[in-house]
Amino acid sequence: MALGATHLSLALCLMALIVLVKADFDGKKEPINNILEQNSEMLTQDFCIFAAVGSVVAEAIARERRMGASLIRLFFHDCFVDGCDAGILLDDIPGRFQGEKTSPPNNNSVRGYQVIDQAKQRIKTMCPGAAVSCADILALAARDSVAMLGGIPYPVSLGRRDARTANFTGALTQLPAPFDDLNVQLKKFSDKGMSAREMVALVGSHTVGFARCVTLCDDRNINPAMKSTLKCGCPVSNNNTNLVPLDLMTPDFFDKFYYEDLIRNQGLLFSDQVLMGSTATANVVRTYNSNPALFLREFNNAMIKMGNLPPSRGVQLEIRNVCSKVNGNSIADM
């Protein structure tokens, strides 16, 4: 019976991952949720968590494929600021606490918060008693997004904890910026224990997703060779919602064509195109372009490594009941 339950749990997790490719998703959504809920008692706790998060991510990507790229970016922006601690999910408390969510690199830019909230709620419904952190949910949602957009699934371990604080200034200073030159990027990744090769692999996530025109209309952020092709009508207001794909050929699929864009001097962001300015990083770009399977493997390895970045020493940790706020006492009282 134990073997059967394990096979069932694997099958249900796979169902959550492949649901995106169904032609009539809306017609399948409710039956799949019913199957998961009806069999949740047969799943191991971890597999139940994986299935719950996977089903929510699949639904979100089916509604809007871009959401997969947003969830990968949300995970990156969390882990790169003081480790994978879900600090980015905490709401500000006016007059008392300002976190990462409204720091300039994230404000009106990073998205997907509601998907994480939905996944947290589905875990509570499907997997009663499961103690899973919001940081773990971020890691799972990013992994599932990679797989659903065409990448290769990779293992994600559980056991992360959520910080009872966040770092507004850290988001400004630790996250790579679209105007960063190569040396600045190398330093920021090195500070996280990442090699130049791992950096090139991780920024390969720009093979999916889009940049906002408000970002690209700032000359510091765009590859000068792409400025004449930009169709944003610059200048634009901060409320402008128009988007430009980061990968000119296949912005909805996780593949190697981002690197081909760089080789053609068609990387959209300044920070992307400067990867071709050094022999060391340019050689990795060419390698990944010619060997997509190697890129996917090394991207996964770098994501696993990034997902293990620890929270800052001394930060109080917990498993939040609600991802956007700490448990019990407010942050200001800590």
Short mmCIF file of C-alpha atoms in Angstrom, two decimals:
data_model
loop_
_atom_site.label_atom_id
_atom_site.label_comp_id
_atom_site.label_asym_id
_atom_site.label_seq_id
_atom_site.Cartn_x
_atom_site.Cartn_y
_atom_site.Cartn_z
CA MET A 1 0.00 0.00 0.00
CA ALA A 2 2.85 2.37 0.76
CA LEU A 3 4.28 1.81 -2.71
CA GLY A 4 0.89 2.52 -4.26
CA ALA A 5 0.53 5.75 -2.30
CA THR A 6 3.97 6.86 -3.42
CA HIS A 7 3.12 6.17 -7.04
CA LEU A 8 -0.15 8.04 -6.64
CA SER A 9 1.61 11.03 -5.11
CA LEU A 10 4.11 11.11 -7.97
CA ALA A 11 1.30 10.88 -10.50
CA LEU A 12 -0.63 13.69 -8.87
CA CYS A 13 2.45 15.92 -8.81
CA LEU A 14 2.99 15.24 -12.48
CA MET A 15 -0.65 16.04 -13.18
CA ALA A 16 -0.13 19.43 -11.55
CA LEU A 17 2.92 20.05 -13.73
CA ILE A 18 1.43 18.98 -17.08
CA VAL A 19 -2.02 20.50 -16.64
CA LEU A 20 -0.77 23.61 -18.45
CA VAL A 21 -0.55 21.79 -21.78
CA LYS A 22 -4.19 20.72 -21.75
CA ALA A 23 -6.11 22.33 -24.56
CA ASP A 24 -9.19 23.07 -22.51
CA PHE A 25 -7.71 24.04 -19.16
CA ASP A 26 -10.81 25.70 -17.76
CA GLY A 27 -12.73 22.49 -18.18
CA LYS A 28 -10.04 20.48 -16.39
CA LYS A 29 -9.25 22.84 -13.55
CA GLU A 30 -11.97 21.81 -11.11
CA PRO A 31 -11.67 18.03 -11.63
CA ILE A 32 -7.92 18.19 -11.02
CA ASN A 33 -8.41 20.13 -7.79
CA ASN A 34 -11.03 17.59 -6.74
CA ILE A 35 -8.64 14.70 -7.42
CA LEU A 36 -5.92 16.34 -5.35
CA GLU A 37 -8.24 17.10 -2.44
CA GLN A 38 -9.91 13.66 -2.48
CA ASN A 39 -6.55 11.87 -2.36
CA SER A 40 -4.63 14.26 -0.15
CA GLU A 41 -4.74 11.83 2.78
CA MET A 42 -2.83 9.28 0.67
CA LEU A 43 0.05 11.60 -0.10
CA THR A 44 3.19 11.99 1.93
CA GLN A 45 3.29 15.47 3.40
CA ASP A 46 6.04 16.69 1.08
CA PHE A 47 4.34 15.36 -2.04
CA CYS A 48 1.08 16.90 -0.92
CA ILE A 49 2.85 20.26 -0.63
CA PHE A 50 4.46 19.81 -4.05
CA ALA A 51 1.11 18.94 -5.64
CA ALA A 52 -0.70 21.84 -3.99
CA VAL A 53 1.86 24.43 -5.09
CA GLY A 54 2.18 22.88 -8.56
CA SER A 55 -1.55 23.02 -9.19
CA VAL A 56 -1.77 26.70 -8.21
CA VAL A 57 1.22 27.61 -10.40
CA ALA A 58 -0.23 25.66 -13.33
CA GLU A 59 -3.52 27.53 -13.04
CA ALA A 60 -1.73 30.89 -12.84
CA ILE A 61 0.40 30.20 -15.92
CA ALA A 62 -2.60 28.93 -17.84
CA ARG A 63 -4.35 32.25 -17.15
CA GLU A 64 -1.25 34.30 -18.04
CA ARG A 65 1.89 32.61 -19.32
CA ARG A 66 4.02 35.59 -18.31
CA MET A 67 3.30 34.74 -14.68
CA GLY A 68 5.83 31.90 -14.85
CA ALA A 69 8.62 34.37 -15.56
CA SER A 70 7.32 36.63 -12.80
CA LEU A 71 7.46 33.81 -10.24
CA ILE A 72 11.04 32.94 -11.20
CA ARG A 73 11.98 36.61 -10.78
CA LEU A 74 10.13 36.84 -7.46
CA PHE A 75 12.19 33.94 -6.11
CA PHE A 76 15.44 35.49 -7.38
CA HIS A 77 14.64 38.87 -5.84
CA ASP A 78 13.89 37.19 -2.52
CA CYS A 79 17.01 35.02 -2.31
CA PHE A 80 19.44 37.68 -3.50
CA VAL A 81 18.54 39.98 -0.61
CA ASP A 82 19.74 38.44 2.65
CA GLY A 83 19.02 34.88 1.56
CA CYS A 84 15.88 32.88 0.84
CA ASP A 85 13.73 34.12 3.71
CA ALA A 86 10.50 35.37 2.05
CA GLY A 87 11.36 38.89 3.17
CA ILE A 88 10.13 40.23 -0.16
CA LEU A 89 6.58 39.09 0.65
CA LEU A 90 6.12 41.27 3.75
CA ASP A 91 3.76 44.20 3.37
CA ASP A 92 4.84 47.62 4.58
CA ILE A 93 3.32 48.95 7.79
CA PRO A 94 2.85 52.71 7.20
CA GLY A 95 4.93 54.74 9.60
CA ARG A 96 6.40 51.64 11.24
CA PHE A 97 8.05 49.30 8.75
CA GLN A 98 9.23 49.57 5.15
CA GLY A 99 10.25 46.30 3.55
CA GLU A 100 11.55 45.02 0.25
CA LYS A 101 8.24 44.96 -1.61
CA THR A 102 8.25 48.73 -2.13
CA SER A 103 12.00 49.14 -2.61
CA PRO A 104 12.66 50.67 -6.08
CA PRO A 105 13.90 47.45 -7.76
CA ASN A 106 10.65 45.73 -6.74
CA ASN A 107 7.99 48.44 -6.50
CA ASN A 108 5.44 48.24 -9.32
CA SER A 109 7.71 45.71 -10.99
CA VAL A 110 7.95 42.40 -9.13
CA ARG A 111 4.68 40.47 -9.23
CA GLY A 112 3.17 37.07 -8.40
CA TYR A 113 2.48 37.73 -4.72
CA GLN A 114 -1.12 36.58 -5.04
CA VAL A 115 0.01 33.23 -6.49
CA ILE A 116 2.14 32.58 -3.41
CA ASP A 117 -0.83 33.50 -1.17
CA GLN A 118 -3.07 31.11 -3.10
CA ALA A 119 -0.51 28.32 -2.83
CA LYS A 120 -0.24 28.87 0.93
CA GLN A 121 -4.01 28.59 1.25
CA ARG A 122 -4.21 25.48 -0.91
CA ILE A 123 -1.59 23.77 1.24
CA LYS A 124 -3.71 24.52 4.30
CA THR A 125 -6.75 23.03 2.57
CA MET A 126 -5.13 19.97 1.00
CA CYS A 127 -2.39 19.18 3.52
CA PRO A 128 -3.76 19.90 7.01
CA GLY A 129 -1.02 20.28 9.57
CA ALA A 130 1.75 20.70 7.00
CA ALA A 131 4.32 23.19 8.24
CA VAL A 132 5.70 24.81 5.10
CA SER A 133 7.27 28.23 4.96
CA CYS A 134 6.52 30.95 2.46
CA ALA A 135 10.20 30.78 1.48
CA ASP A 136 9.70 27.13 0.53
CA ILE A 137 6.63 28.03 -1.52
CA LEU A 138 8.65 30.63 -3.43
CA ALA A 139 11.28 28.00 -4.24
CA LEU A 140 8.69 25.47 -5.39
CA ALA A 141 6.78 28.02 -7.47
CA ALA A 142 9.96 29.04 -9.29
CA ARG A 143 10.92 25.42 -9.99
CA ASP A 144 7.44 24.59 -11.27
CA SER A 145 7.45 27.69 -13.46
CA VAL A 146 10.73 26.66 -15.08
CA ALA A 147 9.32 23.22 -15.82
CA MET A 148 5.99 24.47 -17.14
CA LEU A 149 7.64 26.97 -19.47
CA GLY A 150 9.79 24.30 -21.09
CA GLY A 151 12.75 23.86 -18.77
CA ILE A 152 13.70 20.76 -16.79
CA PRO A 153 12.30 20.09 -13.29
CA TYR A 154 14.90 20.00 -10.54
CA PRO A 155 14.76 18.90 -6.89
CA VAL A 156 13.74 21.41 -4.25
CA SER A 157 14.29 20.59 -0.61
CA LEU A 158 12.01 21.96 2.10
CA GLY A 159 12.94 23.39 5.47
CA ARG A 160 13.49 27.09 4.83
CA ARG A 161 12.16 29.58 7.36
CA ASP A 162 10.58 33.01 6.98
CA ALA A 163 12.27 36.11 8.35
CA ARG A 164 10.43 38.41 10.72
CA THR A 165 11.86 41.41 8.93
CA ALA A 166 12.97 42.60 5.47
CA ASN A 167 15.64 44.85 4.02
CA PHE A 168 14.50 47.86 1.98
CA THR A 169 18.05 49.13 1.48
CA GLY A 170 19.39 45.65 0.75
CA ALA A 171 17.08 45.36 -2.24
CA LEU A 172 18.68 48.53 -3.60
CA THR A 173 22.28 47.47 -3.03
CA GLN A 174 22.30 43.68 -3.43
CA LEU A 175 20.08 43.05 -6.45
CA PRO A 176 21.65 43.27 -9.91
CA ALA A 177 20.32 46.29 -11.81
CA PRO A 178 19.66 46.65 -15.54
CA PHE A 179 22.29 49.41 -15.70
CA ASP A 180 25.03 47.41 -13.94
CA ASP A 181 28.22 46.88 -15.90
CA LEU A 182 29.86 43.47 -15.96
CA ASN A 183 32.24 44.05 -13.04
CA VAL A 184 29.41 45.21 -10.79
CA GLN A 185 27.34 42.17 -11.70
CA LEU A 186 30.25 39.81 -11.10
CA LYS A 187 30.80 41.38 -7.67
CA LYS A 188 27.14 41.07 -6.69
CA PHE A 189 27.02 37.42 -7.70
CA SER A 190 30.37 36.71 -6.08
CA ASP A 191 29.01 38.18 -2.85
CA LYS A 192 26.41 35.40 -2.96
CA GLY A 193 29.02 32.72 -3.60
CA MET A 194 28.22 32.50 -7.32
CA SER A 195 30.85 32.09 -10.01
CA ALA A 196 30.85 33.97 -13.31
CA ARG A 197 29.58 30.83 -15.04
CA GLU A 198 26.74 30.46 -12.56
CA MET A 199 25.87 34.11 -13.10
CA VAL A 200 25.60 33.62 -16.86
CA ALA A 201 23.44 30.56 -16.26
CA LEU A 202 21.08 32.35 -13.86
CA VAL A 203 20.58 35.41 -16.06
CA GLY A 204 19.54 32.91 -18.74
CA SER A 205 16.15 33.10 -17.05
CA HIS A 206 15.72 36.22 -19.19
CA THR A 207 14.83 33.77 -21.93
CA VAL A 208 11.30 34.22 -20.57
CA GLY A 209 9.52 37.38 -19.54
CA PHE A 210 9.35 41.03 -20.41
CA ALA A 211 10.76 44.43 -19.43
CA ARG A 212 8.60 47.47 -18.80
CA CYS A 213 8.84 50.43 -21.15
CA VAL A 214 9.34 52.70 -18.14
CA THR A 215 12.57 50.78 -17.49
CA LEU A 216 13.72 50.75 -21.10
CA CYS A 217 13.10 54.45 -21.65
CA ASP A 218 15.95 55.12 -19.22
CA ASP A 219 19.01 55.10 -21.48
CA ARG A 220 21.13 53.57 -18.71
CA ASN A 221 19.09 50.37 -18.84
CA ILE A 222 18.94 49.53 -22.53
CA ASN A 223 21.49 48.07 -24.90
CA PRO A 224 22.30 51.10 -27.14
CA ALA A 225 22.05 48.90 -30.25
CA MET A 226 18.40 48.18 -29.42
CA LYS A 227 17.30 51.74 -28.75
CA SER A 228 16.35 52.48 -32.37
CA THR A 229 14.08 49.41 -32.49
CA LEU A 230 12.29 50.21 -29.22
CA LYS A 231 8.57 50.80 -29.68
CA CYS A 232 7.75 52.36 -26.34
CA GLY A 233 7.08 55.97 -27.36
CA CYS A 234 9.59 57.28 -24.84
CA PRO A 235 9.41 59.11 -22.57
CA VAL A 236 6.62 57.37 -20.67
CA SER A 237 5.08 57.86 -17.24
CA ASN A 238 5.70 55.53 -14.32
CA ASN A 239 2.15 54.24 -14.78
CA ASN A 240 2.89 52.97 -18.29
CA THR A 241 2.24 49.21 -18.47
CA ASN A 242 3.59 48.46 -21.96
CA LEU A 243 6.07 45.59 -22.16
CA VAL A 244 8.91 44.45 -24.42
CA PRO A 245 10.09 40.79 -24.53
CA LEU A 246 13.53 40.07 -23.13
CA ASP A 247 13.97 37.22 -25.63
CA LEU A 248 13.08 38.45 -29.11
CA MET A 249 12.39 34.98 -30.54
CA THR A 250 10.65 32.86 -27.90
CA PRO A 251 9.75 35.01 -24.86
CA ASP A 252 7.21 32.46 -23.59
CA PHE A 253 9.49 29.41 -23.64
CA PHE A 254 12.43 28.48 -21.45
CA ASP A 255 15.14 27.81 -24.03
CA LYS A 256 18.55 28.99 -25.26
CA PHE A 257 17.50 31.80 -27.60
CA TYR A 258 18.29 34.54 -25.08
CA TYR A 259 21.95 33.66 -25.61
CA GLU A 260 21.54 33.78 -29.37
CA ASP A 261 20.17 37.31 -28.97
CA LEU A 262 23.31 38.29 -27.07
CA ILE A 263 25.61 36.86 -29.74
CA ARG A 264 23.73 38.98 -32.31
CA ASN A 265 24.10 42.08 -30.12
CA GLN A 266 20.32 42.02 -29.62
CA GLY A 267 20.21 41.64 -25.86
CA LEU A 268 17.58 44.10 -24.66
CA LEU A 269 19.04 45.21 -21.34
CA PHE A 270 22.42 46.88 -20.96
CA SER A 271 23.26 44.43 -18.16
CA ASP A 272 22.52 41.49 -20.47
CA GLN A 273 24.51 42.62 -23.48
CA VAL A 274 27.65 43.40 -21.44
CA LEU A 275 28.04 39.65 -20.88
CA MET A 276 29.61 39.66 -24.34
CA GLY A 277 32.19 42.23 -23.25
CA SER A 278 34.49 39.74 -21.52
CA THR A 279 36.01 36.64 -23.06
CA ALA A 280 35.19 34.58 -19.97
CA THR A 281 31.47 35.33 -19.90
CA ALA A 282 31.11 35.55 -23.69
CA ASN A 283 32.51 32.03 -24.01
CA VAL A 284 29.88 30.74 -21.60
CA VAL A 285 27.17 32.50 -23.60
CA ARG A 286 28.39 30.79 -26.78
CA THR A 287 28.62 27.44 -25.02
CA TYR A 288 25.05 27.62 -23.77
CA ASN A 289 23.81 28.74 -27.18
CA SER A 290 25.44 25.76 -28.87
CA ASN A 291 24.56 23.28 -26.12
CA PRO A 292 21.05 24.01 -24.77
CA ALA A 293 20.96 20.82 -22.69
CA LEU A 294 24.07 21.96 -20.83
CA PHE A 295 22.48 25.34 -20.17
CA LEU A 296 19.36 23.74 -18.71
CA ARG A 297 21.42 21.48 -16.43
CA GLU A 298 23.71 24.23 -15.22
CA PHE A 299 20.81 26.66 -14.78
CA ASN A 300 19.11 24.10 -12.55
CA ASN A 301 22.27 23.58 -10.51
CA ALA A 302 22.64 27.34 -10.04
CA MET A 303 18.98 27.65 -8.99
CA ILE A 304 19.45 24.90 -6.41
CA LYS A 305 22.54 26.67 -5.09
CA MET A 306 20.78 30.04 -4.97
CA GLY A 307 17.80 28.42 -3.26
CA ASN A 308 20.09 27.38 -0.42
CA LEU A 309 21.32 30.90 0.36
CA PRO A 310 20.74 31.23 4.13
CA PRO A 311 19.02 34.14 5.87
CA SER A 312 21.21 36.75 7.51
CA ARG A 313 22.78 35.68 10.78
CA GLY A 314 20.80 36.75 13.82
CA VAL A 315 17.49 37.34 12.00
CA GLN A 316 14.52 35.87 13.82
CA LEU A 317 12.82 33.16 11.77
CA GLU A 318 9.44 31.46 11.76
CA ILE A 319 6.91 29.76 9.49
CA ARG A 320 4.41 32.49 8.69
CA ASN A 321 0.71 31.75 8.78
CA VAL A 322 0.14 34.53 6.24
CA CYS A 323 2.97 35.25 3.83
CA SER A 324 2.52 39.03 3.82
CA LYS A 325 2.85 39.53 7.58
CA VAL A 326 4.72 38.11 10.54
CA ASN A 327 3.02 35.94 13.14
CA GLY A 328 1.92 37.40 16.46
CA ASN A 329 3.60 40.65 17.40
CA SER A 330 4.24 43.23 14.70
CA ILE A 331 7.68 43.77 13.25
CA ALA A 332 7.91 47.11 15.00
CA ASP A 333 7.60 45.36 18.37
CA MET A 334 10.46 42.92 17.75
#
